[in-house]
Short mmCIF file of C-alpha atoms in Angstrom, two decimals:
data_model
loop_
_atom_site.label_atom_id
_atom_site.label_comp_id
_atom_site.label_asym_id
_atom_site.label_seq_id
_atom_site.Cartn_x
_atom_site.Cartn_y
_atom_site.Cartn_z
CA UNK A 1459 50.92 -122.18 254.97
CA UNK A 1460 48.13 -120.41 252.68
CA UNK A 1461 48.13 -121.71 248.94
CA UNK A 1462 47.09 -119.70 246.30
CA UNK A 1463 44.12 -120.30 244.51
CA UNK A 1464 45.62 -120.53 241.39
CA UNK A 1465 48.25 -122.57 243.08
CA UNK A 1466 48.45 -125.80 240.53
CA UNK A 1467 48.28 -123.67 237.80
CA UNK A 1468 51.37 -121.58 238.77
CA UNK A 1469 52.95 -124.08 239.96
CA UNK A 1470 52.29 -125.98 236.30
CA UNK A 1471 53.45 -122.80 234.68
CA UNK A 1472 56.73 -122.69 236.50
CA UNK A 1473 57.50 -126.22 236.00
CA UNK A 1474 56.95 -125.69 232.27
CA UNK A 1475 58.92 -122.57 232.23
CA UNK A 1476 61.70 -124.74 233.44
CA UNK A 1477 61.69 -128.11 230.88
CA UNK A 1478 61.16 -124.90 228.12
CA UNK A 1479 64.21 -123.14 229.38
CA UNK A 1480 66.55 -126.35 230.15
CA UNK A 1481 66.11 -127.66 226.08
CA UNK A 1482 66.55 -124.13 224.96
CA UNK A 1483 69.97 -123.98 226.24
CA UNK A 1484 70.99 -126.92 225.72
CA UNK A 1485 72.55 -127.33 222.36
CA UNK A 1486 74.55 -124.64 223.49
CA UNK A 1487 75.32 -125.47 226.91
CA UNK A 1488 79.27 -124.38 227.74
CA UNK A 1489 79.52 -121.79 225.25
CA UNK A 1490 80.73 -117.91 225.91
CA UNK A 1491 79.08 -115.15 225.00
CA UNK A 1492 81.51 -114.53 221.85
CA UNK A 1493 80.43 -118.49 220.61
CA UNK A 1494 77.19 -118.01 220.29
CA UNK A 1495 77.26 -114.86 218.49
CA UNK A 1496 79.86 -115.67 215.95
CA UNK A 1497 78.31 -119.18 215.35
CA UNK A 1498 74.59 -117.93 216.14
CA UNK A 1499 73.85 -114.44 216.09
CA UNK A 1500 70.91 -113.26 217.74
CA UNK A 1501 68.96 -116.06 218.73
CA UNK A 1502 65.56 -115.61 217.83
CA UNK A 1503 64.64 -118.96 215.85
CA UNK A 1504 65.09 -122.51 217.16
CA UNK A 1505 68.79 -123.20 216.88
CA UNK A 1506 67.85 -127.19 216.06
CA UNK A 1507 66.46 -125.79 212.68
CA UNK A 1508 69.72 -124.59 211.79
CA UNK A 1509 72.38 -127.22 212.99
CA UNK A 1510 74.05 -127.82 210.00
CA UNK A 1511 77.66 -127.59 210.47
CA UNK A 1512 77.52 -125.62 206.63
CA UNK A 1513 75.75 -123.16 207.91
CA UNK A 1514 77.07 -122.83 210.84
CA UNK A 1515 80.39 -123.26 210.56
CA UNK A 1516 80.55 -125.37 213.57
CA UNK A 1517 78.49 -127.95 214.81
CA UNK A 1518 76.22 -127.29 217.77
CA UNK A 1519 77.34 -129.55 220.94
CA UNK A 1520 74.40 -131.57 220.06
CA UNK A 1521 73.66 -131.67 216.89
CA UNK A 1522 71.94 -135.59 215.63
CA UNK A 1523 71.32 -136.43 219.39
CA UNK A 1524 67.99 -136.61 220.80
CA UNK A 1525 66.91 -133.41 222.49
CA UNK A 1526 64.89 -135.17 225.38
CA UNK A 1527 67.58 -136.52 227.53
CA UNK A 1528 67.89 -137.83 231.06
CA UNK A 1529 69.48 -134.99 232.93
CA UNK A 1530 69.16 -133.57 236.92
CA UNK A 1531 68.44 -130.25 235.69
CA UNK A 1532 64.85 -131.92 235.47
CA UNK A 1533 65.01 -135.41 236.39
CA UNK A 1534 66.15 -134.09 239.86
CA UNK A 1535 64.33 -131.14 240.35
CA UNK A 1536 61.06 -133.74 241.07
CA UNK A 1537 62.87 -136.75 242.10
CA UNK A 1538 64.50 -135.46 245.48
CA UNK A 1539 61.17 -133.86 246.24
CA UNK A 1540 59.87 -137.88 246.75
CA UNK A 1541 61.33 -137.45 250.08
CA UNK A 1542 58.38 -135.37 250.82
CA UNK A 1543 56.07 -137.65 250.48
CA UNK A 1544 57.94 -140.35 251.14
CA UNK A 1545 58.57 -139.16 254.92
CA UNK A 1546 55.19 -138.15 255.60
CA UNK A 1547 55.22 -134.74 254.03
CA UNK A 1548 57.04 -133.31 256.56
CA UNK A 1549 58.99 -129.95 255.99
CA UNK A 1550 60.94 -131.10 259.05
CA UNK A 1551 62.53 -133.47 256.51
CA UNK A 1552 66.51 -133.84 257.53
CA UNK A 1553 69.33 -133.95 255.16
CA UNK A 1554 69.45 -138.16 255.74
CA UNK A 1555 66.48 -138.25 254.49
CA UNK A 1556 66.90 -136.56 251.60
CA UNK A 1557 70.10 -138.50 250.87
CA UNK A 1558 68.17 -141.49 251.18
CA UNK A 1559 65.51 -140.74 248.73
CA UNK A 1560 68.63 -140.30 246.04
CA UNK A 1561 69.17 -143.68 246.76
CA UNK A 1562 65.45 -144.98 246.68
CA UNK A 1563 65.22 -143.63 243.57
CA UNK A 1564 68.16 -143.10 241.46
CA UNK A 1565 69.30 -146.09 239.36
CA UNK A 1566 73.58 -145.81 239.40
CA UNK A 1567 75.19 -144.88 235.95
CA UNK A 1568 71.43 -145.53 234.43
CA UNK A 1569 69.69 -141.89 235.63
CA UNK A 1570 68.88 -138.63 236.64
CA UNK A 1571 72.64 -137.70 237.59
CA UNK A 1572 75.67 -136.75 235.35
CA UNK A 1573 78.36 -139.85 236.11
CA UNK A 1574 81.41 -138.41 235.45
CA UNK A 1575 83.01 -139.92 238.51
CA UNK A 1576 84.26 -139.51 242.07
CA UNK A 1577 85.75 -136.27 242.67
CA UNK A 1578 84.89 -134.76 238.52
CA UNK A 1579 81.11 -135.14 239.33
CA UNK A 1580 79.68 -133.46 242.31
CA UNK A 1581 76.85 -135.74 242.25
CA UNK A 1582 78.08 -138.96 241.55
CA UNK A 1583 80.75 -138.32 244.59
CA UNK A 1584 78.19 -137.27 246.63
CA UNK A 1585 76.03 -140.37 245.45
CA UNK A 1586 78.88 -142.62 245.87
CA UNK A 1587 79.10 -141.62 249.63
CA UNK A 1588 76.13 -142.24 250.41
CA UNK A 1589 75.82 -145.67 248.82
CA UNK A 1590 78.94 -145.82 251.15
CA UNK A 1591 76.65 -145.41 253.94
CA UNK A 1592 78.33 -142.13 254.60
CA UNK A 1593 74.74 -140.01 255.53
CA UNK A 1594 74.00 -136.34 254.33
CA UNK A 1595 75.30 -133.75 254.35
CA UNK A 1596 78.62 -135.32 255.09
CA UNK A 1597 78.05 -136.75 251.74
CA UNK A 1598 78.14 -133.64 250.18
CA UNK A 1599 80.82 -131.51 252.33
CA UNK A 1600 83.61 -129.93 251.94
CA UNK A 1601 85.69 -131.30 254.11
CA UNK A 1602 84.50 -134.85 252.58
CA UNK A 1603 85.13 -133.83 249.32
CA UNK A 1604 86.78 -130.79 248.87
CA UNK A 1605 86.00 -126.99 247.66
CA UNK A 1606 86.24 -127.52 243.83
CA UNK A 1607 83.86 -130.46 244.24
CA UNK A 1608 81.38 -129.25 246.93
CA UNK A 1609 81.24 -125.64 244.93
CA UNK A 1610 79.73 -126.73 241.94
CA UNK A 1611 76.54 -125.25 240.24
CA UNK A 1612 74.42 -128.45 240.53
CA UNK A 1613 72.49 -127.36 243.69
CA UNK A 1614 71.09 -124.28 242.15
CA UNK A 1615 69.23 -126.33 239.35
CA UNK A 1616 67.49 -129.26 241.00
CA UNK A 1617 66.30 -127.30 243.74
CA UNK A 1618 63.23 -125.26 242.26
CA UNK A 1619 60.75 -127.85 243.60
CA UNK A 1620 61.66 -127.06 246.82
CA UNK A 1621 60.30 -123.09 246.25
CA UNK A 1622 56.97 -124.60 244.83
CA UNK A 1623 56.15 -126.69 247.90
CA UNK A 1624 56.53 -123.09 249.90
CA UNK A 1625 54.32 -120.58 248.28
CA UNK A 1626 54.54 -117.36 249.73
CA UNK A 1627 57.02 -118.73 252.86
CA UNK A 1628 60.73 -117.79 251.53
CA UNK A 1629 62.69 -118.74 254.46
CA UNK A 1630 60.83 -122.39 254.70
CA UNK A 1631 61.84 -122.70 250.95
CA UNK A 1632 65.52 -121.73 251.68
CA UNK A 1633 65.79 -123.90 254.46
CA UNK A 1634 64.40 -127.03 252.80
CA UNK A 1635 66.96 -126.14 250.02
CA UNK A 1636 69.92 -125.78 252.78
CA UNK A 1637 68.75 -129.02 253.44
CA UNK A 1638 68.75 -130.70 249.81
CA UNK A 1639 71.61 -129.23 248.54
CA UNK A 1640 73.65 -130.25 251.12
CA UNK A 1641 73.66 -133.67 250.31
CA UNK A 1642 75.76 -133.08 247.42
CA UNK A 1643 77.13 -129.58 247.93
CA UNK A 1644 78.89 -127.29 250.66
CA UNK A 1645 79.79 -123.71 251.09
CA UNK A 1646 78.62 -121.15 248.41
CA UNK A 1647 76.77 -123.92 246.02
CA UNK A 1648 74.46 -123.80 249.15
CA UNK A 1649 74.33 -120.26 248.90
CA UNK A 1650 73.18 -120.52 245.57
CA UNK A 1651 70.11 -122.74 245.97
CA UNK A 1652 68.97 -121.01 249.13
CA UNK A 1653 68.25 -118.23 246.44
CA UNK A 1654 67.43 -120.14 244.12
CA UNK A 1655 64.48 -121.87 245.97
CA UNK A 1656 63.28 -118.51 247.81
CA UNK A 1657 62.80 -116.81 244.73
CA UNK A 1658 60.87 -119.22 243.43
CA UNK A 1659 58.62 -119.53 246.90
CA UNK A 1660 58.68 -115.42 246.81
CA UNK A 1661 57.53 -115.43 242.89
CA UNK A 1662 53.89 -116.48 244.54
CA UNK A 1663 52.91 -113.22 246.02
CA UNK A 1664 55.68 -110.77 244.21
CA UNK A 1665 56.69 -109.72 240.79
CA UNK A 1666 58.85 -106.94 241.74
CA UNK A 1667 62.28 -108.24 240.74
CA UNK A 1668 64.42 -105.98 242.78
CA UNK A 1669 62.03 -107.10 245.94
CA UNK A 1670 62.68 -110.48 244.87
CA UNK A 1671 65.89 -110.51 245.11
CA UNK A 1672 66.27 -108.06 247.97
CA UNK A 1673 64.16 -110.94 250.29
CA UNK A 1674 65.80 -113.99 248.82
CA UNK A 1675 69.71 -111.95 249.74
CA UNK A 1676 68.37 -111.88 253.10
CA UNK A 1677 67.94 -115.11 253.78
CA UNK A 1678 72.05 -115.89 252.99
CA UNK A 1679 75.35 -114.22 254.43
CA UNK A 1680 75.82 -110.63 252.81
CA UNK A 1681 79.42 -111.16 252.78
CA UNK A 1682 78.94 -114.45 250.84
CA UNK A 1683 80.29 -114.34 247.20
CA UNK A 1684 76.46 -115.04 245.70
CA UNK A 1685 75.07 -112.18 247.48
CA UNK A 1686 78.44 -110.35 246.56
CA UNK A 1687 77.95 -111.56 242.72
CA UNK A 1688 74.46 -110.48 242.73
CA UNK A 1689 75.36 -107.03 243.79
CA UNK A 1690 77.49 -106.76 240.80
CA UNK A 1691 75.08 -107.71 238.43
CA UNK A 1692 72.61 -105.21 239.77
#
């Protein structure tokens, strides 16, 4: 694999671009559309600045808590990518692996992970499985846990890292996220990082978005629902 020249500096950029956008949205985090511009309007200032319930009307979700939280959206994003090192920095790293750097590293109830409990959090199931010595990615399947569980979103946004170790090499970035996001997720949710992390990889060496996208679709099922949703949105 060829890195970039530039390739700490881009990879800095994107890692930026993701801590800026995570504690953008978050005092808003779970609201439609229709909330945020009754409540909001258009968002051009920093909604922190304007939090009072007075002026709002409503209080933002997080309004007097500290913006810098512990959360996977970050936390995880560089956490599970320990296992690189940690096995040799090896892209032939298996989803065991993996699984066992969540439990290296993660401290239970304490970090990193949302611990809403066994079948409510995707995570925390997943990461109760495995401290059940139940390897990935049974840990994270389906049939373990079920579709509402092994579905969720939480895949697509602690996987980025894995697009950042594969400049330029899309398919190695959607396999290593196959990999990662199966210890916790199943079905479509793996879908969803496979994108995810080869648009990210792809983002090296392209800025056409419709390319993008058109080489990251490739590397799932067209008859999946995320290439199907994606297809809508276009």
């Amino acid at each position: 694999m060829t890195f970039p020249p530039d390739y700490y500096e881009r990879v800095y950029a994107g890692v930026l671009g993701k801590i800026i956008g995570v504690y953008l949205g978050r005092p808003f985090e779970g609201w439609t559309h229709e909330q945020i511009m009754s409540s909001l309007g258009e968002i051009r200032y920093y909604v922190n600045d304007r939090a009072d319930p007075s002026y709002l009307g409503t209080s933002l979700p997080l309004h007097n808590h500290l913006l810098v939280v512990t959360d996977d959206d970050i936390s995880g994003t560089f956490t599970f990518l320990r296992a690189l090192p940690d096995y040799g920095n090896s892209f032939t790293l298996t989803p065991a692996q993996i699984g066992q750097t969540w439990l290296n590293y993660i401290i239970e109830n304490r970090t990193i992970l949302w611990w809403g409990g066994l079948g409510n959090s995707t995570e925390h199931t997943a990461y109760l499985r495995l401290k059940d010595g139940i390897p990935a990615p049974r840990s994270g399947s389906m049939e373990l846990n079920g579709q509402v569980v092994a579905e969720q979103i939480g895949s697509q946004i602690f996987i980025d890292g894995w697009g950042l170790v594969c400049p330029g090499n899309p398919a190695l970035a959607a396999d290593l996220a196959r990999r990662a996001a199966s210890v916790s997720h199943d079905g479509e949710a793996i879908y969803g990082a496979q994108v995810v992390a080869a648009l990210v990889a792809q983002a090296f060496i392209e800025a056409d978005i419709d390319k993008l996208l058109d080489t990251a679709l490739a590397l799932i099922p067209a008859e999946s629902t995320v290439s199907q949703l994606v297809a809508d949105l276009r």
